[in-house]
Structure formats: C-alpha cells, structure tokens
Amino acid sequence: MTVRTRFAPSPTGYLHIGGVRTALFNYLFAKKHGGQFILRIDDTDQNRNVEEALQPILDGLQWLGINWDEGPHRARGVSQGAYYQSQRSHKYQSAVDELLKRGYAYRDFATPEEIQAEREAAIAEKRTFTYSRRWMAQTDIDVKRFESEGRKGVVRLKMPREGKLVIHDLVRGDVEFNWSDEQDHVIQRADGSFIYHLANVVDDEDFNISHVIRAEEHLSNTPRQIFMIQSLGYRLPEYAHLPFVAEPGSKTKLSKRKLEKYLKNKDFAKLMEHGKSIADRLGLETTADGFNPVIVDFYKKVGYLPEAIVNAMALIGWALDDKTEFFTMADLIRDFSLEGVTKGAASFDPMKLLATQERHMATKTVEEKVELCRPFLTSFLRNSFS
C-alpha cells in the first residue's frame, strides 16, 4: 500500500501554527514511508472564505519546505479544480444520490424551529435528544407535499441508533462510540451546497488517502464519516488524531484571536517584542492581523529560519526521546513516527522556539549569514532613506 496523506485547509486566514503542525506531521509521515503528501483546499463554505487568504497558506507551506506532491499548481492526471472542494460539487452530488438510493440518507423537511422544539422537549424530559424523523420524506409524494407547504428540504444521514463503533486510532488506541449518541447529520443544505464531512469522505476516496492524520477536535466527526464510508462501499483509511496546539503554559487551544491575552504571558510577550523591534527597523506594519506569533507569516517577515520553525513545530506534541531537540527536515523524516505523538494537549513554548532559532542560526557559516541578512539590510536601508 502506498502511503498518501493530506492537508485540507480552509482559505479563511493566514497559516496558523496549529495548521502547520498538522501539515508537517502529515508530510513527515508520508515521506518517512516513501509516500505522497496531498494539499486540498476546503472551500465548501462560501460564507467563510476570503479569496486572498489562500496565497499566504501556499506561500507559508513552501517557505517551510512542506512541499506537496499533488495539489494547487501541482496537478497530476487531473485538472487544477480537482483540488478545490468548491469545484467538485458533481462528485458530492453523486455520493448524496447514492446514499439516498441505498437508504442511508433521507430528505428532511423539518424547520429549525421544529428541530429546536424537539430538542427542548428532550431537555425538559431529561433524556438524550434524538430527532423523531417526523418530517422525513419517504416518497416523492411526501417531497411534493412538504414543498407545497413552503418547506425547504435538506439531506440527512440515517444514522444507526443501536450498537457501538470501535476504531483503532494510531495515536489514541481503540476509541469507542455509541451510535445512539449520533444525530442524523445534515450532508446537503437546503441551498444544495454540501457539508464539509461529506466532501472530505468523497475526496479521501478519490485521492486514495491511506492515512487521515488530523487534530483531535475532528475525532467526534469520525463516526459519521465512517458511516458514510461504509455505506458507500469505500475503503476505510487509518486514523490518527493529534493533540491540539495549546496556549503557552495551558491546555486551552491556541487561537490567533487571543493576541491581547497571550501578551500577558512574559515569554510570549518577549517573542512579540523581539519581532516588533525588527519589524520597526524594517518599516513593516505591525498592527495588521498577520503580525502575530500564532501566524507563520510573522516569523517569515522578521527573519526566522524556516528550518527552525519546522524543528520547533515538530516538538509540539512529538518527541524522539527525552533528550534530542535539534532536527533538520531530513532528521525529522528519518525519525518521525506516530508512536512518538502524545495524547494530551501540547503547549506552544515561545522560549523553546527562540532557542531553536539560535541553534539553527549557529550552524550557518558567515557567508550564509550574510546572504540571509542581505534582503533585510536592503529593506532597512530603503526604509531609513525613504
């Protein structure tokens, strides 16, 4: 079996270091096993996408040396559009039609208010909410009747309501889910657009993804995705759910929107001040959303070495042993394994990142340092005399 992994970011902002860590682990695992790393663009939710935000993601990955084998600008045997979910609607529609045909999905015409009323009734009766399927259309006649009432239909999965699902996670071991805890998840909205979970299942099948390596917040999505995979007769990939990247000294997920909070942490503040002092001399804008140590572009702008960032990101939630902390990309490809990934949240450590930068810079010759400094000196002089 050829190992094929993927990273599927949404083009809604700059490249978050949590996303970098996920992309890096996918890349390392694929390269360690002689496989391919695929880049797909999750742009199904048109209300969230920012068109100009895609390029910083592509630029950030390339700067770090996380080079995709297939994806935007590197199509193999398919059109460029194949790597953008927004251009694969015909594929998703075929999957929805097949799920309906096989009886694993149904058209539902309940209004949000009716669903909410059932949910509130379950709370009042102190029982788990399970949709009654009262407004499920079982025939074309039902569809016409509901539509004549002015109702708009969605397509829901007809999830099992008995039994258990056990998956073997390559990081967490065996994980058990009760099917009775699952809702009849929507897979196609009333406007005809498709939900992320369906799109990912179809894309993983079409691109022969062998290993789904992603952040732990997606673990709860796995039962519905496995249900779709099995219902459509697809091949089941292996799963590995990574611990999320946490705030410095915390177990809370790191967010690019909490900069003000993080600046109260002395180590994070030192990292920010170090970058700002450089940016000010270069005449760079430091109030924009992109000037944030949670965003990869921050490090690129102020002269960090990409290999130092890769090294630091690899150590967030993974270790080779209890002493080795200096790695090149080649070292990481050789040494990385999912067995070395921790289960618990892994904190972003600003001081470790600074120390890693210093260690990598110390390996450079004088000539290499001159070349690295040249564009920054040019920018400094331009800014000084402008």
Coordinates of C-alpha atoms in Angstrom, one line a residue:
M1 CA 0.0 0.0 0.0
T2 CA 1.3 3.4 -0.9
V3 CA 1.0 5.9 1.9
R4 CA -0.9 9.0 0.9
T5 CA -1.7 11.8 3.4
R6 CA -3.4 15.1 3.0
F7 CA -3.8 18.6 4.5
A8 CA -7.0 20.4 3.6
P9 CA -7.0 24.0 5.0
S10 CA -9.8 26.5 4.6
P11 CA -8.7 29.7 2.9
T12 CA -10.1 31.9 5.6
G13 CA -6.9 33.5 7.0
Y14 CA -3.2 33.2 7.4
L15 CA -1.5 29.9 8.1
H16 CA -1.9 29.2 11.9
I17 CA 1.0 27.3 13.6
G18 CA -1.5 24.6 14.7
G19 CA -2.3 24.0 11.0
V20 CA 1.4 24.0 10.2
R21 CA 2.0 21.3 12.8
T22 CA -0.8 19.2 11.3
A23 CA 0.6 19.7 7.8
L24 CA 4.1 18.9 9.0
F25 CA 3.1 15.6 10.6
N26 CA 1.2 14.5 7.5
Y27 CA 4.2 15.5 5.4
L28 CA 6.7 13.7 7.6
F29 CA 4.7 10.5 7.8
A30 CA 4.2 10.3 4.1
K31 CA 7.9 11.0 3.3
K32 CA 9.1 8.6 6.1
H33 CA 7.1 5.8 4.3
G34 CA 8.0 6.8 0.7
G35 CA 4.5 8.1 0.1
Q36 CA 2.9 11.3 -1.2
F37 CA 1.6 14.4 0.6
I38 CA -1.6 15.9 -0.9
L39 CA -2.8 19.5 -0.5
R40 CA -6.5 20.1 -0.9
I41 CA -8.5 23.3 -0.4
D42 CA -11.6 23.1 1.8
D43 CA -13.6 26.0 0.3
T44 CA -17.1 24.5 0.5
D45 CA -18.4 27.2 2.9
Q46 CA -18.5 30.2 0.7
N47 CA -19.7 32.5 3.5
R48 CA -16.3 32.0 5.4
N49 CA -13.8 32.1 2.6
V50 CA -11.5 35.0 1.9
E51 CA -10.2 34.7 -1.6
E52 CA -6.9 36.5 -1.0
A53 CA -6.2 34.3 2.1
L54 CA -5.2 31.2 0.0
Q55 CA -1.9 32.5 -1.2
P56 CA -0.4 33.1 2.2
I57 CA -1.2 29.5 3.1
L58 CA 0.6 28.2 -0.1
D59 CA 3.5 30.6 0.4
G60 CA 3.8 29.6 4.1
L61 CA 4.0 25.9 3.4
Q62 CA 6.5 26.4 0.6
W63 CA 8.7 28.7 2.8
L64 CA 8.8 26.0 5.4
G65 CA 9.7 23.3 2.9
I66 CA 6.5 21.4 3.4
N67 CA 6.1 20.8 -0.3
W68 CA 3.0 18.9 -1.6
D69 CA 3.3 16.2 -4.2
E70 CA -0.2 17.0 -5.6
G71 CA -2.4 20.0 -5.1
P72 CA -2.8 23.6 -6.4
H73 CA -0.2 24.3 -9.2
R74 CA 0.9 20.6 -9.0
A75 CA -1.9 18.7 -10.5
R76 CA -1.2 15.1 -11.5
G77 CA -3.5 13.5 -14.0
V78 CA -6.4 15.8 -13.0
S79 CA -7.4 19.4 -13.5
Q80 CA -6.4 22.1 -11.0
G81 CA -10.0 22.3 -9.9
A82 CA -9.9 18.8 -8.6
Y83 CA -8.0 20.1 -5.5
Y84 CA -10.7 22.7 -4.7
Q85 CA -13.8 21.4 -3.0
S86 CA -15.9 24.2 -4.4
Q87 CA -15.3 22.7 -7.9
R88 CA -16.2 19.2 -7.1
S89 CA -19.9 19.5 -6.5
H90 CA -20.8 16.9 -9.1
K91 CA -18.8 14.4 -7.1
Y92 CA -20.6 15.2 -3.9
Q93 CA -24.0 15.1 -5.5
S94 CA -23.3 11.6 -6.9
A95 CA -22.4 10.5 -3.3
V96 CA -25.6 12.1 -1.9
D97 CA -27.7 10.4 -4.6
E98 CA -26.1 7.0 -3.8
L99 CA -26.7 7.4 -0.1
L100 CA -30.3 8.2 -0.8
K101 CA -30.7 5.3 -3.2
R102 CA -29.2 2.8 -0.7
G103 CA -31.4 4.1 2.2
Y104 CA -28.5 5.5 4.3
A105 CA -29.7 9.1 3.9
Y106 CA -33.1 10.8 3.6
R107 CA -34.7 14.1 2.6
D108 CA -35.9 16.0 5.6
F109 CA -38.2 19.0 5.7
A110 CA -38.3 20.0 9.4
T111 CA -37.9 23.7 10.1
P112 CA -35.1 24.8 12.5
E113 CA -37.9 25.8 15.0
E114 CA -39.4 22.3 14.9
I115 CA -36.0 20.7 15.5
Q116 CA -35.4 23.1 18.3
A117 CA -38.8 22.3 19.9
E118 CA -37.9 18.6 19.9
R119 CA -34.5 19.4 21.4
E120 CA -36.1 21.4 24.2
A121 CA -38.7 18.7 24.9
A122 CA -35.9 16.2 25.4
I123 CA -34.1 18.6 27.8
A124 CA -37.3 19.1 29.8
E125 CA -37.8 15.3 30.0
K126 CA -34.2 14.8 30.9
R127 CA -33.5 12.4 28.0
T128 CA -31.0 12.4 25.2
F129 CA -32.3 14.3 22.1
T130 CA -32.8 12.1 19.1
Y131 CA -34.6 13.5 16.1
S132 CA -38.0 11.9 15.6
R133 CA -37.7 11.9 11.7
R134 CA -41.3 13.2 11.7
W135 CA -40.6 15.3 8.6
M136 CA -38.6 12.7 6.7
A137 CA -39.8 12.3 3.1
Q138 CA -40.1 8.6 2.3
T139 CA -41.6 9.0 -1.1
D140 CA -41.7 11.6 -4.0
I141 CA -45.3 12.3 -2.9
D142 CA -44.0 13.2 0.5
V143 CA -41.5 15.6 -1.1
K144 CA -44.2 17.3 -3.1
R145 CA -46.5 17.6 -0.1
F146 CA -43.8 19.2 2.1
E147 CA -42.7 21.5 -0.7
S148 CA -46.3 22.6 -1.2
E149 CA -46.3 23.7 2.4
G150 CA -43.4 26.0 1.6
R151 CA -40.8 23.8 3.4
K152 CA -37.2 23.6 2.2
G153 CA -35.5 20.2 2.4
V154 CA -32.1 19.1 3.5
V155 CA -30.5 15.7 3.2
R156 CA -29.6 13.9 6.4
L157 CA -27.7 10.8 7.2
K158 CA -30.0 8.0 8.5
M159 CA -27.6 7.1 11.4
P160 CA -27.8 3.8 13.3
R161 CA -29.4 4.1 16.7
E162 CA -28.1 0.9 18.3
G163 CA -24.7 -0.7 18.8
K164 CA -21.2 0.6 19.0
L165 CA -18.4 1.7 16.7
V166 CA -14.8 1.0 17.7
I167 CA -12.0 2.5 15.7
H168 CA -8.3 1.9 16.2
D169 CA -6.6 5.3 16.3
L170 CA -2.8 5.3 15.7
V171 CA -2.3 7.9 18.4
R172 CA -5.1 7.1 20.9
G173 CA -5.5 3.3 20.6
D174 CA -9.1 1.9 20.5
V175 CA -11.8 4.6 20.7
E176 CA -15.4 3.6 21.3
F177 CA -18.6 5.4 20.2
N178 CA -22.2 4.7 20.9
W179 CA -24.3 5.0 17.7
S180 CA -27.2 6.2 19.9
D181 CA -25.2 9.4 20.6
E182 CA -25.1 10.3 16.9
Q183 CA -27.6 12.6 15.3
D184 CA -28.9 12.4 11.8
H185 CA -26.3 14.8 10.5
V186 CA -27.1 17.1 7.5
I187 CA -24.9 16.4 4.5
Q188 CA -26.6 18.7 2.0
R189 CA -28.1 22.1 2.8
A190 CA -31.4 23.4 1.5
D191 CA -29.5 25.6 -1.0
G192 CA -27.9 22.5 -2.5
S193 CA -24.4 23.1 -1.0
F194 CA -22.6 20.3 0.7
I195 CA -21.3 19.8 4.2
Y196 CA -17.5 19.5 4.9
H197 CA -17.8 16.0 6.3
L198 CA -19.3 14.5 3.1
A199 CA -16.8 16.4 0.9
N200 CA -13.9 15.0 2.9
V201 CA -15.1 11.5 2.7
V202 CA -15.5 11.7 -1.1
D203 CA -12.2 13.4 -1.6
D204 CA -10.3 11.0 0.6
E205 CA -11.7 8.1 -1.5
D206 CA -11.0 9.8 -4.9
F207 CA -7.4 10.7 -3.9
N208 CA -6.7 7.3 -2.3
I209 CA -5.8 8.7 1.0
S210 CA -4.4 5.9 3.2
H211 CA -4.0 7.8 6.5
V212 CA -6.1 10.6 7.9
I213 CA -3.9 12.5 10.3
R214 CA -5.7 15.4 11.8
A215 CA -6.3 17.4 15.0
E216 CA -8.2 15.8 17.9
E217 CA -11.2 18.1 17.5
H218 CA -12.1 16.0 14.5
L219 CA -12.3 12.8 16.5
S220 CA -16.0 13.4 17.2
N221 CA -16.7 13.7 13.4
T222 CA -15.2 10.3 12.8
P223 CA -18.4 8.1 13.4
R224 CA -20.5 10.0 10.8
Q225 CA -17.6 9.8 8.3
I226 CA -17.0 6.1 8.8
F227 CA -20.8 5.6 8.4
M228 CA -20.7 7.3 5.1
I229 CA -17.5 5.4 4.0
Q230 CA -19.1 2.1 4.8
S231 CA -22.4 3.0 3.3
L232 CA -20.8 4.0 0.0
G233 CA -18.5 0.9 -0.1
Y234 CA -15.4 3.0 0.2
R235 CA -12.0 1.8 1.5
L236 CA -11.5 2.8 5.2
P237 CA -8.4 4.8 5.8
E238 CA -6.4 4.6 9.0
Y239 CA -6.9 7.4 11.5
A240 CA -4.5 9.4 13.8
H241 CA -5.9 12.3 15.9
L242 CA -3.2 14.7 17.1
P243 CA -3.3 16.7 20.3
F244 CA -4.2 20.3 19.6
V245 CA -1.5 23.0 20.0
A246 CA -2.3 24.8 23.3
E247 CA -1.6 28.2 24.6
P248 CA 1.7 28.8 26.4
G249 CA 1.6 27.0 29.8
S250 CA -2.0 26.0 29.2
K251 CA -4.2 23.2 27.9
T252 CA -6.6 25.6 26.1
K253 CA -6.4 25.6 22.3
L254 CA -4.1 28.3 20.8
S255 CA -6.0 30.9 18.8
K256 CA -4.9 33.7 16.6
R257 CA -7.7 35.9 18.0
K258 CA -6.4 36.0 21.6
L259 CA -3.2 38.0 21.0
E260 CA -4.1 40.5 23.7
K261 CA -4.4 37.7 26.3
Y262 CA -1.2 36.0 25.2
L263 CA 0.8 39.2 25.5
K264 CA 0.2 39.0 29.3
N265 CA 2.5 35.9 29.2
K266 CA 6.1 37.1 29.6
D267 CA 7.6 34.6 27.3
F268 CA 5.0 35.2 24.5
A269 CA 5.5 39.0 25.0
K270 CA 9.2 38.6 24.7
L271 CA 8.7 36.8 21.4
M272 CA 6.4 39.5 20.1
E273 CA 8.7 42.3 21.2
H274 CA 11.7 40.7 19.5
G275 CA 9.7 40.5 16.3
K276 CA 8.4 44.0 16.6
S277 CA 11.8 45.5 17.2
I278 CA 13.0 44.0 13.9
A279 CA 9.8 45.0 12.1
D280 CA 10.0 48.6 13.2
R281 CA 13.5 48.9 11.8
L282 CA 12.4 47.4 8.6
G283 CA 9.4 49.7 8.4
L284 CA 6.9 46.8 8.5
E285 CA 3.3 47.1 9.5
T286 CA 2.9 45.6 13.0
T287 CA -0.8 46.3 13.7
A288 CA -2.2 44.0 10.9
D289 CA -3.8 40.7 11.7
G290 CA -0.8 38.9 10.1
F291 CA 1.7 40.3 12.6
N292 CA 1.0 37.7 15.3
P293 CA 3.3 34.9 16.6
V294 CA 0.4 32.5 16.2
I295 CA 0.7 33.1 12.4
V296 CA 3.6 31.7 10.3
D297 CA 4.0 34.9 8.3
F298 CA 5.2 36.7 11.5
Y299 CA 8.3 34.6 11.5
K300 CA 9.0 34.9 7.8
K301 CA 8.7 38.7 7.9
V302 CA 11.2 39.2 10.7
G303 CA 13.9 36.7 9.6
Y304 CA 13.4 33.5 11.4
L305 CA 14.9 30.4 9.7
P306 CA 12.2 28.2 8.2
E307 CA 14.1 25.1 9.4
A308 CA 14.0 26.4 12.9
I309 CA 10.2 26.9 12.8
V310 CA 9.8 23.3 11.4
N311 CA 12.0 22.0 14.2
A312 CA 10.0 23.9 16.9
M313 CA 6.7 22.8 15.4
A314 CA 7.7 19.1 15.3
L315 CA 8.4 19.2 19.0
I316 CA 4.9 20.3 19.9
G317 CA 3.3 17.0 20.8
W318 CA 6.1 14.7 19.4
A319 CA 9.4 13.5 20.8
L320 CA 12.0 11.1 19.6
D321 CA 13.3 10.5 23.1
D322 CA 13.8 12.6 26.3
K323 CA 16.9 14.4 25.1
T324 CA 17.1 15.1 21.4
E325 CA 15.7 18.5 20.4
F326 CA 17.7 19.6 17.3
F327 CA 16.4 18.3 14.0
T328 CA 16.8 19.1 10.3
M329 CA 14.0 18.3 8.0
A330 CA 15.9 15.2 6.9
D331 CA 16.3 14.1 10.5
L332 CA 12.6 14.5 11.1
I333 CA 11.7 12.4 8.0
R334 CA 14.0 9.7 9.3
D335 CA 12.9 9.8 12.9
F336 CA 9.3 10.7 12.9
S337 CA 6.7 8.2 14.0
L338 CA 3.1 8.4 15.2
E339 CA 4.1 6.3 18.2
G340 CA 6.1 9.3 19.5
V341 CA 3.0 11.6 19.4
T342 CA 1.5 12.4 22.8
K343 CA -2.3 12.2 23.5
G344 CA -2.6 15.3 25.7
A345 CA -2.6 18.9 24.6
A346 CA 0.9 20.2 23.8
S347 CA 1.7 23.8 24.7
F348 CA 3.4 26.3 22.3
D349 CA 6.7 27.3 24.0
P350 CA 8.0 30.7 22.9
M351 CA 11.3 30.3 24.6
K352 CA 11.9 26.9 23.1
L353 CA 11.2 28.4 19.7
L354 CA 13.7 31.3 20.3
A355 CA 16.3 28.8 21.5
T356 CA 15.7 26.6 18.4
Q357 CA 16.2 29.6 16.2
E358 CA 19.5 30.4 17.9
R359 CA 20.8 26.8 17.5
H360 CA 19.9 26.6 13.8
M361 CA 21.5 30.1 13.2
A362 CA 24.7 28.9 14.9
T363 CA 25.1 26.2 12.2
K364 CA 25.3 28.8 9.5
T365 CA 28.7 30.0 8.0
V366 CA 29.5 33.7 7.9
E367 CA 28.8 33.7 4.2
E368 CA 25.4 32.1 4.7
K369 CA 24.5 34.6 7.4
V370 CA 25.5 37.5 5.1
E371 CA 23.2 36.1 2.4
L372 CA 20.4 35.6 4.9
C373 CA 20.8 39.2 6.1
R374 CA 21.1 40.8 2.7
P375 CA 17.3 41.3 1.9
F376 CA 16.7 42.6 5.5
L377 CA 19.6 45.1 5.2
T378 CA 18.3 46.3 1.9
S379 CA 14.8 46.8 3.4
F380 CA 16.3 48.6 6.4
L381 CA 18.3 51.0 4.2
R382 CA 15.3 51.6 1.9
N383 CA 13.2 52.4 4.9
S384 CA 15.8 54.6 6.5
F385 CA 16.3 56.8 3.5
S386 CA 12.7 56.9 2.3

